[in-house]
Amino acid sequence: MQINENFRNLHESYLFSRIGEAVRAYERENPSKRPIRLSLGDVTRPLAPCVIEAMHGAVDDLSRAETFRGYGPDATVYGYDFLLDAVISHYAKRGVTLSRGEIFISDGAKSDLGNLLDLFERDNTVLVPDPVYPAYTDANLMAGRTVAYAAATPENGFLPVPDGSVAADIIYLCSPNNPTGAVFDRARLQAWVDYANERGAVILFDAAYEMFISDDSLPHSIFEIEGARECAVEICSFSKTAGFTGVRCGYTVVPSCLTRRGFELGRMWRRRQTTKFNGVSYVTQRGAAAAFSARGEREIAENIAYYRENARMISEALSACGIGYVGGVHSPYLWMRCPHGMTSWEFFDYLLEHAEVVGTPGSGFGANGEGYFRLTAFSSHEETAVAMQRLTELLRR
Amino acid sequence: MQINENFRNLHESYLFSRIGEAVRAYERENPSKRPIRLSLGDVTRPLAPCVIEAMHGAVDDLSRAETFRGYGPDATVYGYDFLLDAVISHYAKRGVTLSRGEIFISDGAKSDLGNLLDLFERDNTVLVPDPVYPAYTDANLMAGRTVAYAAATPENGFLPVPDGSVAADIIYLCSPNNPTGAVFDRARLQAWVDYANERGAVILFDAAYEMFISDDSLPHSIFEIEGARECAVEICSFSKTAGFTGVRCGYTVVPSCLTRRGFELGRMWRRRQTTKFNGVSYVTQRGAAAAFSARGEREIAENIAYYRENARMISEALSACGIGYVGGVHSPYLWMRCPHGMTSWEFFDYLLEHAEVVGTPGSGFGANGEGYFRLTAFSSHEETAVAMQRLTELLRR
């Protein structure tokens, strides 16, 4: 019996599990305190009314033999046509043409971002931005892969540029970025697509936050960039857009023309998914399709506007304290400098103890995140206001 | 860029995708025909009323900010306590004591059966019964693992016995078995547990069909067997019991005392899941918990009785034709001999063309399945009756 010893290379707990444990420990020691969580990227607004209606309708479908649905339509990509077509329409608005067979419905971006690695050999070099969503690195370390990092720093606007001297095979990009909120413009994204096509690398493009982009000149999808269909897979989610963190739905686009060494990656992914996955709840898929209807998009836009207002409140508080930050414009995340030269975890403890506010230590997102801290706009107006009042009182001292 | 060349060792399509394609091709050529599907292990009865009520209630929870749920409770095994406790109660009825931290809620057994392999190195020998559910073998071939087979034949009652000369590290067992319907009794299961403990192997025990067991002396869970907590992981599903094939929920039990080479497998699985998975829909979890309530179990028993009646009808028809078969008692599957010395796929075509009935070729489940054919009891009474009438007319000729 050979155990996967690569697990030794991981922290005992995933970043957000560690934060959860730290907060619970604090609450046990301070039972009267109610820390406000601006840490996890978890939504708080209820689902849009049209999504609720669609989900109720789907539950009713499952209550009657005539309308009951079991496994999804066979030999597919686990998506019902009604949802695949909704995704196709969503992309069409950005000028991107997709076919049904290129869209794979899943239980969320995190699953696909990890599971896609089954398509590639262990001995590939993976390039991961630093800082970034920690699941990319952890999923690769777990598989024993070499991870190289592309530095996102104030100097490059937190948007790493391709380095011709790095021989990357698999490249993770996330735009709008988690945690920094930085967004690739067309020219910078084109540089990555060109680099990947020159090298024969594959880009795994995490577009989970695309709906937060408020400037129409910025690309929502990597497939708006020329040449991307030949080198990129795009991973999307209803979590942050339609508030599906607890409902679980995402989708991954694998262009039909994306091939490497004689393999069509879409066919491989279909084979992987039909072997190690069994599709997404019919109820969830009905809800997701409703989110992409005209009414759904209006209702979702209201929720996103709500979170944007929180981001504005956080920005205002940080500015008032004279703290440097980025993000919060095309993203629900604000990426702030830790004050007084504190490390990320020092500031985590300081903020929790003195202001009862929970954020995410930047170092959890990579070495370049040390000295930074992530705050999220996903809380309520009321909690965000109280948290910012406490933060302002603490840091203005 | 190194592609995972092991994909070349797989059939182009997963078994049930191939069958679906064959049936669609037949329907295109014969647009007036309506083949009856007794092929896929997919349920047809609507969800139990108490499950429907619970799911509606959960959707309503998501419609209000006060009761909204995002990501599952953090640092957990992706299960809400209400569902973990329902699973604990379910096991307690069989005399098995579990703790919350040992139960991992997932989107289904197929996902876990494949994803659990992330815990083990590539160079382990995997032992898979032949015939068996094809996802076990495919998931391992995909990862480049050596697969050895344990023969299930009429001589051993379709229940393979451990062979001391085979050096297995990871052992898949499925009881009641898919496709043969054979069930391990305590003594035979004890032999596997003893073998695994002697060798330091790990058993992945697929209990997806446990609720079909109608003889109380047979084990529903491997944890009813002495020593199993030291060597076994159990993978369970609500698909076949509560009709959740389209709702997606399962659970995997990793005993806290299960360790190999200094690793606690439960901790590794938690780390894998928190990195490459993000939990199961709150709506689904509410439905699953209701299925394990006293009322839920009564309602589910009615559905299982309905499918049992189908199995009886199929048994009767096969007996009337003088065709040998097993299964259908503790299982929704009947495993029949192909008539006239046909191969499995020959009989598939013959039955589809001449009786418009779709079943599953036994050879799709392994080399020992050649010459056999699987029929499922998951259709309606009406369709099952018509299918058996057609089958009887064809095979009595």
PDB file of C-alpha atoms in Angstrom, chain B residues 90-97 223-224:
ATOM      1  CA  HIS B  90     -29.417   5.155  10.122  1.00  0.00           C
ATOM      2  CA  TYR B  91     -26.237   3.266  11.011  1.00  0.00           C
ATOM      3  CA  ALA B  92     -27.209   2.934  14.674  1.00  0.00           C
ATOM      4  CA  LYS B  93     -30.135   0.746  13.590  1.00  0.00           C
ATOM      5  CA  ARG B  94     -27.577  -1.766  12.299  1.00  0.00           C
ATOM      6  CA  GLY B  95     -25.532  -1.530  15.498  1.00  0.00           C
ATOM      7  CA  VAL B  96     -22.835   0.620  13.891  1.00  0.00           C
ATOM      8  CA  THR B  97     -21.660   3.672  15.829  1.00  0.00           C
ATOM      9  CA  PHE B 223     -18.790  -1.874   9.539  1.00  0.00           C
ATOM     10  CA  GLU B 224     -21.022  -4.634  10.886  1.00  0.00           C
TER      11      GLU B 224
END
